[in-house]
PDB file of C-alpha atoms and ligand atoms in Angstrom:
ATOM      1  CA  ILE K  16       0.000   0.000   0.000  1.00 33.00           C
ATOM      2  CA  PRO K  17       1.737   3.201  -1.032  1.00 36.00           C
ATOM      3  CA  LEU K  18       1.311   6.091   1.374  1.00 37.00           C
ATOM      4  CA  PRO K  19       0.827   9.724   0.286  1.00 41.00           C
ATOM      5  CA  HIS K  20       2.247  10.166  -3.130  1.00 40.00           C
ATOM      6  CA  GLY K  21       2.632  12.969  -5.597  1.00 39.00           C
ATOM      7  CA  THR K  22       5.231  15.537  -6.325  1.00 37.00           C
ATOM      8  CA  CYS K  23       7.677  16.637  -3.695  1.00 39.00           C
ATOM      9  CA  SER K  24       6.530  19.480  -1.480  1.00 39.00           C
ATOM     10  CA  CYS K  25       9.181  22.003  -2.572  1.00 38.00           C
ATOM     11  CA  HIS K  26       7.171  22.564  -5.800  1.00 38.00           C
ATOM     12  CA  CYS K  27      10.308  23.407  -7.765  1.00 39.00           C
ATOM     13  CA  CYS K  28      11.186  19.934  -8.944  1.00 40.00           C
ATOM     14  CA  ALA K  29       9.233  17.047 -10.348  1.00 42.00           C
ATOM     15  CA  VAL K  30      10.243  14.412  -7.847  1.00 45.00           C
ATOM     16  CA  ARG K  31       7.765  11.597  -7.624  1.00 50.00           C
ATOM     17  CA  LEU K  32       8.163  10.257  -4.150  1.00 53.00           C
ATOM     18  CA  TYR K  33       6.702   7.083  -2.710  1.00 57.00           C
ATOM     19  CA  PHE K  34       6.672   5.361   0.623  1.00 58.00           C
ATOM     20  CA  PHE K  35       6.183   1.637   0.797  1.00 58.00           C
ATOM     21  CA  PHE K  36       4.579  -0.466   3.485  1.00 55.00           C
ATOM     22  CA  PRO K  37       6.062  -3.933   4.069  1.00 58.00           C
ATOM     23  CA  LEU K  38       3.380  -6.264   2.799  1.00 58.00           C
ATOM     24  CA  PRO K  39       3.550  -5.828  -0.967  1.00 60.00           C
ATOM     25  CA  CYS K  40       7.334  -5.776  -0.914  1.00 66.00           C
ATOM     26  CA  ARG K  41       7.545  -9.280   0.532  1.00 71.00           C
ATOM     27  CA  ASN K  42       6.563 -10.560  -2.852  1.00 81.00           C
ATOM     28  CA  ALA K  43       8.654  -9.753  -5.929  1.00 86.00           C
ATOM     29  CA  ALA K  44       5.712  -9.673  -8.366  1.00 88.00           C
ATOM     30  CA  GLU K  45       3.650  -7.352  -6.163  1.00 86.00           C
ATOM     31  CA  THR K  46       6.634  -5.071  -5.639  1.00 88.00           C
ATOM     32  CA  ARG K  47       7.134  -4.925  -9.392  1.00 91.00           C
ATOM     33  CA  ALA K  48       3.456  -4.116  -9.874  1.00 90.00           C
ATOM     34  CA  LEU K  49       3.817  -1.167  -7.466  1.00 88.00           C
ATOM     35  CA  TYR K  50       6.771   0.238  -9.393  1.00 91.00           C
ATOM     36  CA  GLU K  51       4.932  -0.287 -12.661  1.00 92.00           C
ATOM     37  CA  ARG K  52       1.867   1.496 -11.347  1.00 89.00           C
ATOM     38  CA  TYR K  53       3.568   4.541  -9.821  1.00 88.00           C
ATOM     39  CA  LYS K  54       6.852   4.740 -11.768  1.00 90.00           C
ATOM     40  CA  PRO K  55       8.679   6.489  -8.907  1.00 91.00           C
ATOM     41  CA  THR K  56      11.803   8.477  -9.615  1.00 91.00           C
ATOM     42  CA  HIS K  57      12.775   8.582  -5.927  1.00 92.00           C
ATOM     43  CA  VAL K  58      11.969   6.065  -3.196  1.00 92.00           C
ATOM     44  CA  ILE K  59      12.103   6.314   0.579  1.00 93.00           C
ATOM     45  CA  HIS K  60      12.276   2.673   1.601  1.00 92.00           C
ATOM     46  CA  LEU K  61      10.640   2.233   5.007  1.00 89.00           C
ATOM     47  CA  ALA K  62       9.254  -1.244   4.407  1.00 88.00           C
ATOM     48  CA  ALA K  63      10.438  -3.643   7.115  1.00 88.00           C
ATOM     49  CA  LEU K  64       9.455  -6.109   9.774  1.00 88.00           C
ATOM     50  CA  VAL K  65      10.234  -4.081  12.897  1.00 86.00           C
ATOM     51  CA  GLY K  66       9.635  -4.306  16.621  1.00 85.00           C
ATOM     52  CA  GLY K  67      10.968  -3.515  20.052  1.00 84.00           C
ATOM     53  CA  LEU K  68      13.521  -5.522  21.996  1.00 86.00           C
ATOM     54  CA  PHE K  69      11.085  -8.211  23.133  1.00 88.00           C
ATOM     55  CA  LYS K  70       9.665  -8.951  19.683  1.00 90.00           C
ATOM     56  CA  ASN K  71      13.213  -9.178  18.284  1.00 90.00           C
ATOM     57  CA  ILE K  72      14.239 -11.700  20.946  1.00 92.00           C
ATOM     58  CA  LYS K  73      11.297 -13.952  19.974  1.00 93.00           C
ATOM     59  CA  TYR K  74      11.545 -13.838  16.166  1.00 94.00           C
ATOM     60  CA  ASN K  75      15.177 -13.452  15.064  1.00 96.00           C
ATOM     61  CA  LEU K  76      14.747 -15.839  12.119  1.00 96.00           C
ATOM     62  CA  ASP K  77      11.612 -14.070  10.856  1.00 93.00           C
ATOM     63  CA  PHE K  78      13.341 -10.689  11.157  1.00 93.00           C
ATOM     64  CA  TRP K  79      16.236 -11.941   9.049  1.00 96.00           C
ATOM     65  CA  ARG K  80      14.192 -13.646   6.308  1.00 94.00           C
ATOM     66  CA  ARG K  81      11.418 -11.115   5.834  1.00 92.00           C
ATOM     67  CA  ASN K  82      13.707  -8.117   5.828  1.00 93.00           C
ATOM     68  CA  VAL K  83      16.151  -9.690   3.381  1.00 94.00           C
ATOM     69  CA  HIS K  84      13.262 -10.462   1.008  1.00 92.00           C
ATOM     70  CA  ILE K  85      11.740  -6.990   1.342  1.00 91.00           C
ATOM     71  CA  ASN K  86      15.082  -5.231   0.835  1.00 93.00           C
ATOM     72  CA  ASP K  87      16.053  -7.258  -2.198  1.00 94.00           C
ATOM     73  CA  ASN K  88      12.625  -6.686  -3.769  1.00 93.00           C
ATOM     74  CA  VAL K  89      12.627  -2.932  -3.170  1.00 93.00           C
ATOM     75  CA  LEU K  90      16.248  -2.311  -4.180  1.00 95.00           C
ATOM     76  CA  HIS K  91      16.508  -4.603  -7.159  1.00 96.00           C
ATOM     77  CA  THR K  92      13.192  -3.450  -8.612  1.00 95.00           C
ATOM     78  CA  ALA K  93      14.319   0.168  -8.114  1.00 95.00           C
ATOM     79  CA  TYR K  94      17.447  -0.655 -10.104  1.00 97.00           C
ATOM     80  CA  GLU K  95      15.413  -2.338 -12.865  1.00 96.00           C
ATOM     81  CA  PHE K  96      13.087   0.669 -13.116  1.00 95.00           C
ATOM     82  CA  GLY K  97      15.947   3.190 -13.258  1.00 95.00           C
ATOM     83  CA  VAL K  98      14.962   4.919  -9.991  1.00 95.00           C
ATOM     84  CA  GLN K  99      17.273   7.911  -9.484  1.00 94.00           C
ATOM     85  CA  LYS K 100      17.590   7.625  -5.746  1.00 95.00           C
ATOM     86  CA  VAL K 101      16.602   5.260  -2.936  1.00 95.00           C
ATOM     87  CA  VAL K 102      16.960   6.195   0.716  1.00 96.00           C
ATOM     88  CA  SER K 103      16.698   3.100   2.909  1.00 96.00           C
ATOM     89  CA  CYS K 104      16.349   2.999   6.661  1.00 94.00           C
ATOM     90  CA  LEU K 105      18.815   1.222   8.969  1.00 95.00           C
ATOM     91  CA  SER K 106      19.026   1.631  12.751  1.00 92.00           C
ATOM     92  CA  THR K 107      21.687   2.179  15.396  1.00 91.00           C
ATOM     93  CA  CYS K 108      20.749  -1.200  16.917  1.00 91.00           C
ATOM     94  CA  ILE K 109      22.546  -2.953  14.023  1.00 94.00           C
ATOM     95  CA  PHE K 110      26.012  -1.795  15.124  1.00 95.00           C
ATOM     96  CA  PRO K 111      28.492  -4.176  16.784  1.00 95.00           C
ATOM     97  CA  ASP K 112      27.695  -4.979  20.397  1.00 93.00           C
ATOM     98  CA  LYS K 113      31.329  -4.707  21.472  1.00 93.00           C
ATOM     99  CA  THR K 114      32.476  -1.324  20.235  1.00 94.00           C
ATOM    100  CA  THR K 115      33.963   1.987  21.209  1.00 95.00           C
ATOM    101  CA  TYR K 116      31.696   5.011  21.666  1.00 95.00           C
ATOM    102  CA  PRO K 117      30.447   7.103  20.077  1.00 96.00           C
ATOM    103  CA  ILE K 118      29.493   4.838  17.187  1.00 96.00           C
ATOM    104  CA  ASP K 119      29.944   6.352  13.739  1.00 97.00           C
ATOM    105  CA  GLU K 120      29.040   5.453  10.154  1.00 97.00           C
ATOM    106  CA  THR K 121      32.325   3.642   9.479  1.00 96.00           C
ATOM    107  CA  MET K 122      31.700   0.990  12.158  1.00 97.00           C
ATOM    108  CA  ILE K 123      28.600  -0.887  10.926  1.00 97.00           C
ATOM    109  CA  HIS K 124      30.415  -4.085   9.893  1.00 97.00           C
ATOM    110  CA  ASN K 125      33.097  -4.161  12.597  1.00 96.00           C
ATOM    111  CA  GLY K 126      31.760  -7.084  14.661  1.00 96.00           C
ATOM    112  CA  PRO K 127      28.677  -9.120  15.629  1.00 97.00           C
ATOM    113  CA  PRO K 128      25.524  -7.235  16.680  1.00 95.00           C
ATOM    114  CA  HIS K 129      23.848  -7.709  20.083  1.00 93.00           C
ATOM    115  CA  SER K 130      22.465 -11.269  20.305  1.00 93.00           C
ATOM    116  CA  SER K 131      18.904 -10.030  21.053  1.00 92.00           C
ATOM    117  CA  ASN K 132      18.388  -8.740  17.488  1.00 93.00           C
ATOM    118  CA  PHE K 133      20.944 -10.466  15.287  1.00 96.00           C
ATOM    119  CA  GLY K 134      18.337 -11.334  12.608  1.00 97.00           C
ATOM    120  CA  TYR K 135      17.182  -7.748  12.076  1.00 95.00           C
ATOM    121  CA  SER K 136      20.731  -6.392  12.361  1.00 96.00           C
ATOM    122  CA  TYR K 137      22.357  -8.615   9.764  1.00 97.00           C
ATOM    123  CA  ALA K 138      19.444  -8.101   7.344  1.00 97.00           C
ATOM    124  CA  LYS K 139      19.720  -4.315   7.687  1.00 97.00           C
ATOM    125  CA  ARG K 140      23.528  -4.370   7.368  1.00 98.00           C
ATOM    126  CA  MET K 141      23.076  -6.074   3.996  1.00 98.00           C
ATOM    127  CA  ILE K 142      21.274  -2.982   2.669  1.00 98.00           C
ATOM    128  CA  ASP K 143      24.583  -1.151   2.994  1.00 98.00           C
ATOM    129  CA  VAL K 144      26.327  -4.000   1.163  1.00 98.00           C
ATOM    130  CA  GLN K 145      23.715  -3.888  -1.613  1.00 98.00           C
ATOM    131  CA  ASN K 146      23.925  -0.098  -1.932  1.00 98.00           C
ATOM    132  CA  ARG K 147      27.678  -0.372  -2.431  1.00 98.00           C
ATOM    133  CA  GLY K 148      27.159  -3.108  -5.004  1.00 98.00           C
ATOM    134  CA  TYR K 149      24.560  -1.172  -7.013  1.00 98.00           C
ATOM    135  CA  PHE K 150      26.871   1.846  -7.043  1.00 98.00           C
ATOM    136  CA  GLU K 151      30.003  -0.038  -8.087  1.00 98.00           C
ATOM    137  CA  GLN K 152      28.358  -2.236 -10.713  1.00 98.00           C
ATOM    138  CA  HIS K 153      25.649   0.091 -12.013  1.00 97.00           C
ATOM    139  CA  GLY K 154      26.394   3.617 -10.728  1.00 96.00           C
ATOM    140  CA  CYS K 155      23.112   3.788  -8.745  1.00 96.00           C
ATOM    141  CA  ARG K 156      22.653   6.464  -6.064  1.00 92.00           C
ATOM    142  CA  PHE K 157      21.133   4.246  -3.389  1.00 97.00           C
ATOM    143  CA  THR K 158      21.955   5.288   0.159  1.00 98.00           C
ATOM    144  CA  ALA K 159      20.764   4.669   3.735  1.00 98.00           C
ATOM    145  CA  VAL K 160      20.085   6.602   6.907  1.00 97.00           C
ATOM    146  CA  ILE K 161      20.681   5.328  10.439  1.00 96.00           C
ATOM    147  CA  PRO K 162      18.179   6.791  12.898  1.00 95.00           C
ATOM    148  CA  THR K 163      18.296   6.167  16.635  1.00 95.00           C
ATOM    149  CA  ASN K 164      15.194   5.076  18.612  1.00 94.00           C
ATOM    150  CA  VAL K 165      12.209   6.700  16.789  1.00 93.00           C
ATOM    151  CA  PHE K 166       8.925   7.696  18.455  1.00 95.00           C
ATOM    152  CA  GLY K 167       5.917   9.872  17.691  1.00 95.00           C
ATOM    153  CA  PRO K 168       2.241   9.876  16.672  1.00 94.00           C
ATOM    154  CA  HIS K 169       1.005   6.901  14.601  1.00 91.00           C
ATOM    155  CA  ASP K 170       3.631   4.591  16.116  1.00 91.00           C
ATOM    156  CA  ASN K 171       2.948   0.967  17.059  1.00 90.00           C
ATOM    157  CA  TYR K 172       1.718   1.232  20.661  1.00 95.00           C
ATOM    158  CA  ASN K 173       1.496  -2.530  21.202  1.00 93.00           C
ATOM    159  CA  ILE K 174       2.915  -3.240  24.655  1.00 95.00           C
ATOM    160  CA  GLU K 175       4.474  -6.635  23.891  1.00 90.00           C
ATOM    161  CA  ASP K 176       5.925  -5.906  20.454  1.00 85.00           C
ATOM    162  CA  GLY K 177       6.461  -2.142  20.274  1.00 88.00           C
ATOM    163  CA  HIS K 178       9.407   0.040  21.215  1.00 91.00           C
ATOM    164  CA  VAL K 179       9.970   1.428  24.664  1.00 96.00           C
ATOM    165  CA  LEU K 180       8.374   4.904  24.439  1.00 97.00           C
ATOM    166  CA  PRO K 181       5.088   3.871  22.779  1.00 96.00           C
ATOM    167  CA  GLY K 182       4.996   0.870  25.144  1.00 96.00           C
ATOM    168  CA  LEU K 183       5.421   3.101  28.192  1.00 98.00           C
ATOM    169  CA  ILE K 184       2.855   5.618  26.926  1.00 98.00           C
ATOM    170  CA  HIS K 185       0.295   2.851  26.506  1.00 98.00           C
ATOM    171  CA  LYS K 186       1.152   1.408  29.931  1.00 98.00           C
ATOM    172  CA  VAL K 187       0.769   4.797  31.641  1.00 98.00           C
ATOM    173  CA  TYR K 188      -2.583   5.275  29.902  1.00 98.00           C
ATOM    174  CA  LEU K 189      -3.796   1.925  31.309  1.00 97.00           C
ATOM    175  CA  ALA K 190      -2.226   2.493  34.744  1.00 97.00           C
ATOM    176  CA  LYS K 191      -4.064   5.813  35.039  1.00 97.00           C
ATOM    177  CA  LYS K 192      -7.327   4.197  33.983  1.00 96.00           C
ATOM    178  CA  ASN K 193      -6.927   1.267  36.399  1.00 96.00           C
ATOM    179  CA  GLY K 194      -5.342   3.210  39.273  1.00 96.00           C
ATOM    180  CA  THR K 195      -2.217   1.012  39.300  1.00 97.00           C
ATOM    181  CA  ALA K 196       1.571   1.525  39.344  1.00 97.00           C
ATOM    182  CA  LEU K 197       3.652   1.749  36.137  1.00 97.00           C
ATOM    183  CA  THR K 198       5.851  -1.264  35.462  1.00 97.00           C
ATOM    184  CA  VAL K 199       8.988  -0.386  33.499  1.00 98.00           C
ATOM    185  CA  TRP K 200      10.823  -3.401  32.085  1.00 96.00           C
ATOM    186  CA  GLY K 201      14.466  -3.980  33.031  1.00 96.00           C
ATOM    187  CA  THR K 202      16.588  -1.912  35.401  1.00 97.00           C
ATOM    188  CA  GLY K 203      15.860   1.460  33.803  1.00 97.00           C
ATOM    189  CA  LYS K 204      19.625   2.002  33.473  1.00 97.00           C
ATOM    190  CA  PRO K 205      20.197   1.446  29.727  1.00 97.00           C
ATOM    191  CA  ARG K 206      20.626   4.614  27.718  1.00 96.00           C
ATOM    192  CA  ARG K 207      19.049   5.651  24.419  1.00 96.00           C
ATOM    193  CA  GLN K 208      19.040   8.614  22.038  1.00 97.00           C
ATOM    194  CA  PHE K 209      15.430   9.176  20.974  1.00 97.00           C
ATOM    195  CA  ILE K 210      14.447  10.973  17.766  1.00 96.00           C
ATOM    196  CA  TYR K 211      10.996  12.463  17.178  1.00 96.00           C
ATOM    197  CA  SER K 212       9.383  11.075  14.015  1.00 93.00           C
ATOM    198  CA  LEU K 213       8.526  14.579  12.741  1.00 93.00           C
ATOM    199  CA  ASP K 214      12.191  15.641  12.987  1.00 94.00           C
ATOM    200  CA  LEU K 215      13.226  12.414  11.307  1.00 93.00           C
ATOM    201  CA  ALA K 216      10.783  13.014   8.447  1.00 91.00           C
ATOM    202  CA  ARG K 217      12.319  16.435   7.776  1.00 93.00           C
ATOM    203  CA  LEU K 218      15.791  14.891   7.777  1.00 95.00           C
ATOM    204  CA  PHE K 219      14.682  12.132   5.396  1.00 93.00           C
ATOM    205  CA  LEU K 220      13.579  14.736   2.865  1.00 91.00           C
ATOM    206  CA  TRP K 221      16.884  16.565   3.214  1.00 94.00           C
ATOM    207  CA  VAL K 222      18.758  13.304   2.560  1.00 95.00           C
ATOM    208  CA  LEU K 223      16.572  12.610  -0.454  1.00 93.00           C
ATOM    209  CA  ARG K 224      17.182  16.042  -1.944  1.00 91.00           C
ATOM    210  CA  GLU K 225      20.686  17.028  -0.850  1.00 93.00           C
ATOM    211  CA  TYR K 226      22.768  14.156   0.504  1.00 96.00           C
ATOM    212  CA  ASP K 227      24.812  12.731  -2.317  1.00 94.00           C
ATOM    213  CA  GLU K 228      26.825   9.887  -0.782  1.00 97.00           C
ATOM    214  CA  VAL K 229      26.220   6.150  -0.999  1.00 97.00           C
ATOM    215  CA  GLU K 230      27.676   5.684   2.493  1.00 97.00           C
ATOM    216  CA  PRO K 231      25.017   5.909   5.192  1.00 98.00           C
ATOM    217  CA  ILE K 232      24.477   8.838   7.535  1.00 98.00           C
ATOM    218  CA  ILE K 233      23.441   8.672  11.202  1.00 97.00           C
ATOM    219  CA  LEU K 234      20.344  10.787  11.992  1.00 97.00           C
ATOM    220  CA  SER K 235      20.471  11.422  15.685  1.00 96.00           C
ATOM    221  CA  VAL K 236      20.307  13.994  18.424  1.00 97.00           C
ATOM    222  CA  GLY K 237      23.666  14.720  20.094  1.00 96.00           C
ATOM    223  CA  GLU K 238      25.448  12.426  22.526  1.00 95.00           C
ATOM    224  CA  GLU K 239      24.599  14.889  25.285  1.00 95.00           C
ATOM    225  CA  ASP K 240      20.891  14.273  24.658  1.00 96.00           C
ATOM    226  CA  GLU K 241      21.044  10.567  25.477  1.00 97.00           C
ATOM    227  CA  VAL K 242      18.669   9.631  28.339  1.00 97.00           C
ATOM    228  CA  SER K 243      18.257   6.580  30.572  1.00 98.00           C
ATOM    229  CA  ILE K 244      15.143   4.415  30.299  1.00 98.00           C
ATOM    230  CA  ARG K 245      14.252   5.627  33.805  1.00 98.00           C
ATOM    231  CA  GLU K 246      14.419   9.276  32.640  1.00 98.00           C
ATOM    232  CA  ALA K 247      12.355   8.405  29.573  1.00 98.00           C
ATOM    233  CA  ALA K 248       9.705   6.739  31.779  1.00 98.00           C
ATOM    234  CA  GLU K 249       9.676   9.744  34.111  1.00 98.00           C
ATOM    235  CA  SER K 250       9.182  12.074  31.130  1.00 98.00           C
ATOM    236  CA  VAL K 251       6.174  10.043  29.976  1.00 98.00           C
ATOM    237  CA  ALA K 252       4.763  10.043  33.525  1.00 98.00           C
ATOM    238  CA  GLU K 253       5.207  13.830  33.735  1.00 98.00           C
ATOM    239  CA  ALA K 254       3.666  14.450  30.302  1.00 98.00           C
ATOM    240  CA  MET K 255       0.614  12.358  31.218  1.00 98.00           C
ATOM    241  CA  ASP K 256       0.369  13.746  34.751  1.00 97.00           C
ATOM    242  CA  PHE K 257       0.833  10.258  36.214  1.00 97.00           C
ATOM    243  CA  LYS K 258       1.610  10.442  39.929  1.00 95.00           C
ATOM    244  CA  ARG K 259       1.781   6.804  41.008  1.00 95.00           C
ATOM    245  CA  GLU K 260       4.812   4.611  41.620  1.00 95.00           C
ATOM    246  CA  LEU K 261       7.286   3.392  38.945  1.00 97.00           C
ATOM    247  CA  ILE K 262       8.254  -0.264  39.450  1.00 97.00           C
ATOM    248  CA  PHE K 263      11.290  -1.730  37.648  1.00 97.00           C
ATOM    249  CA  ASP K 264      10.807  -5.365  36.651  1.00 97.00           C
ATOM    250  CA  VAL K 265      14.394  -6.635  36.614  1.00 97.00           C
ATOM    251  CA  THR K 266      13.328 -10.099  35.458  1.00 96.00           C
ATOM    252  CA  LYS K 267      12.915  -8.508  31.993  1.00 94.00           C
ATOM    253  CA  SER K 268      15.868  -7.972  29.672  1.00 91.00           C
ATOM    254  CA  ASP K 269      17.720  -4.657  29.463  1.00 94.00           C
ATOM    255  CA  GLY K 270      18.898  -5.408  25.916  1.00 88.00           C
ATOM    256  CA  GLN K 271      21.922  -3.479  24.735  1.00 88.00           C
ATOM    257  CA  PHE K 272      23.126  -1.154  27.493  1.00 93.00           C
ATOM    258  CA  LYS K 273      23.769   1.720  25.114  1.00 93.00           C
ATOM    259  CA  LYS K 274      24.504   2.469  21.468  1.00 93.00           C
ATOM    260  CA  THR K 275      25.584   6.081  21.745  1.00 96.00           C
ATOM    261  CA  ALA K 276      25.885   7.437  18.220  1.00 96.00           C
ATOM    262  CA  SER K 277      27.775  10.434  16.908  1.00 97.00           C
ATOM    263  CA  ASN K 278      25.804  12.933  14.865  1.00 97.00           C
ATOM    264  CA  GLY K 279      29.061  14.610  13.777  1.00 97.00           C
ATOM    265  CA  LYS K 280      28.550  13.832  10.094  1.00 98.00           C
ATOM    266  CA  LEU K 281      24.979  15.192  10.165  1.00 97.00           C
ATOM    267  CA  ARG K 282      26.185  18.320  11.957  1.00 97.00           C
ATOM    268  CA  ARG K 283      28.909  18.886   9.352  1.00 97.00           C
ATOM    269  CA  HIS K 284      26.165  18.931   6.698  1.00 96.00           C
ATOM    270  CA  LEU K 285      23.409  20.635   8.724  1.00 96.00           C
ATOM    271  CA  PRO K 286      24.953  22.609  11.599  1.00 95.00           C
ATOM    272  CA  ASP K 287      21.750  24.582  12.256  1.00 94.00           C
ATOM    273  CA  PHE K 288      19.134  21.817  12.233  1.00 95.00           C
ATOM    274  CA  LYS K 289      16.884  22.210  15.297  1.00 95.00           C
ATOM    275  CA  PHE K 290      15.575  19.059  16.956  1.00 96.00           C
ATOM    276  CA  THR K 291      12.311  19.303  18.888  1.00 96.00           C
ATOM    277  CA  PRO K 292      13.200  19.265  22.615  1.00 97.00           C
ATOM    278  CA  PHE K 293      12.671  15.736  24.017  1.00 97.00           C
ATOM    279  CA  LYS K 294      10.083  16.691  26.639  1.00 97.00           C
ATOM    280  CA  GLN K 295       8.035  18.673  24.123  1.00 97.00           C
ATOM    281  CA  ALA K 296       8.104  15.782  21.649  1.00 97.00           C
ATOM    282  CA  VAL K 297       7.088  13.308  24.375  1.00 98.00           C
ATOM    283  CA  LYS K 298       4.222  15.588  25.409  1.00 98.00           C
ATOM    284  CA  GLU K 299       2.962  15.932  21.819  1.00 97.00           C
ATOM    285  CA  THR K 300       3.159  12.160  21.377  1.00 97.00           C
ATOM    286  CA  CYS K 301       1.320  11.402  24.636  1.00 98.00           C
ATOM    287  CA  ASP K 302      -1.368  13.955  23.750  1.00 97.00           C
ATOM    288  CA  TRP K 303      -1.770  12.361  20.316  1.00 97.00           C
ATOM    289  CA  PHE K 304      -2.104   8.877  21.834  1.00 97.00           C
ATOM    290  CA  CYS K 305      -4.718   9.963  24.395  1.00 97.00           C
ATOM    291  CA  ALA K 306      -6.727  11.868  21.779  1.00 97.00           C
ATOM    292  CA  ASN K 307      -6.556   8.972  19.310  1.00 96.00           C
ATOM    293  CA  TYR K 308      -6.731   5.977  21.629  1.00 96.00           C
ATOM    294  CA  ALA K 309      -9.561   4.360  19.707  1.00 95.00           C
ATOM    295  CA  ILE K 310      -7.711   4.342  16.398  1.00 93.00           C
ATOM    296  CA  ALA K 311      -4.072   4.052  17.568  1.00 93.00           C
ATOM    297  CA  ARG K 312      -2.182   0.957  16.459  1.00 90.00           C
ATOM    298  CA  LYS K 313      -1.986  -1.147  19.613  1.00 92.00           C
TER     299      LYS K 313
HETATM  300  P1  LIG G 407      16.008  -1.123  21.629  1.00 59.95           P
HETATM  301  O1  LIG G 407      16.263   0.342  21.836  1.00 59.95           O
HETATM  302  O2  LIG G 407      16.318  -1.580  20.248  1.00 59.95           O
HETATM  303  O3  LIG G 407      16.695  -1.975  22.681  1.00 59.95           O
HETATM  304  O4  LIG G 407      14.440  -1.397  21.767  1.00 59.95           O
HETATM  305  P2  LIG G 407      13.282  -0.794  22.682  1.00 59.95           P
HETATM  306  O5  LIG G 407      12.774   0.479  22.133  1.00 59.95           O
HETATM  307  O6  LIG G 407      12.302  -1.922  22.805  1.00 59.95           O
HETATM  308  O7  LIG G 407      13.919  -0.444  24.111  1.00 59.95           O
HETATM  309  C1  LIG G 407      14.315  -1.482  24.976  1.00 59.95           C
HETATM  310  C2  LIG G 407      14.802  -0.928  26.298  1.00 59.95           C
HETATM  311  O8  LIG G 407      13.724  -0.313  27.027  1.00 59.95           O
HETATM  312  C3  LIG G 407      15.320  -2.071  27.187  1.00 59.95           C
HETATM  313  O9  LIG G 407      16.314  -1.566  28.062  1.00 59.95           O
HETATM  314  C4  LIG G 407      14.051  -2.449  27.958  1.00 59.95           C
HETATM  315  O10 LIG G 407      14.350  -3.138  29.155  1.00 59.95           O
HETATM  316  C5  LIG G 407      13.469  -1.056  28.221  1.00 59.95           C
HETATM  317  N1  LIG G 407      12.014  -1.035  28.479  1.00 59.95           N
HETATM  318  C6  LIG G 407      11.413  -0.627  29.629  1.00 59.95           C
HETATM  319  N2  LIG G 407      10.087  -0.727  29.556  1.00 59.95           N
HETATM  320  C7  LIG G 407       9.802  -1.160  28.299  1.00 59.95           C
HETATM  321  C8  LIG G 407       8.571  -1.409  27.607  1.00 59.95           C
HETATM  322  O11 LIG G 407       7.477  -1.272  28.118  1.00 59.95           O
HETATM  323  N3  LIG G 407       8.686  -1.830  26.305  1.00 59.95           N
HETATM  324  C9  LIG G 407       9.885  -2.003  25.686  1.00 59.95           C
HETATM  325  N4  LIG G 407       9.927  -2.380  24.392  1.00 59.95           N
HETATM  326  N5  LIG G 407      11.071  -1.786  26.335  1.00 59.95           N
HETATM  327  C10 LIG G 407      11.019  -1.368  27.621  1.00 59.95           C
END
């Protein structure tokens, strides 16, 4: 199912831009039919099987197989249709588990990923391998971005399978309704850099229009903006005016302790880009979820 399509919003160029959802791209013939129907010149490739830590732990094989199929369908069909540019989406969770910090774009293939999400990580790393291959063999401008932990309106708020912020927002909503405490999974000590989906969308369009390299670029707030899971939970509680106790369930996995990424390359290109302050973005997201509870994906 292609999402909003049409010409790019700057109105000065005739970019035909399409977003793809995962389902059609799992099948080569359906993917081809999409390209035939819309004839995109530029593609932002967001199609993937994704999930939070706990879904990854359960389905590593599925994450590997489905993402490899999707990526090969989207990229190879783009090549066959002469698409001018593809921007694919990786993630900072694909970097080596044992590494030095901050992580940067040169380190993707330097060692095994964290065992909790090896299927997703290796599948996503192969996008970078494919991009290099399409450039060297065919001169294609296919690149990739590496966002940190994304959150915002329209996210997947499923508690078991979703990422930490939407999961916590949903849990606080229920805890308020039921008059119970909030259970945060793990110790609350791991650290994450969160990026607001609306900021990420603006950066995606910049990459599509201006960024000319095949090598990926990390899209992240600064290292100084990294927060602990406890701080993230407290921000959600504050935004939703939740006053009860926070309980840390240490029987649940912490996952990777941190994956602190450098946004040095982004800052060299875009020194003045303004990220939405974390607390403001959390508040907007919580307000969206409460106002749209009936229709939110959960
Ligand atoms: P990750 O950033 O790729 O590891 O994935 P997540 O967005 O799922 O974040 C996982 C981190 O948040 C781990 O340290 C979890 O222990 C912690 N966490 C705390 N509460 C929750 C929750 O309700 N859902 C999820 N997904 N993670 C939680």
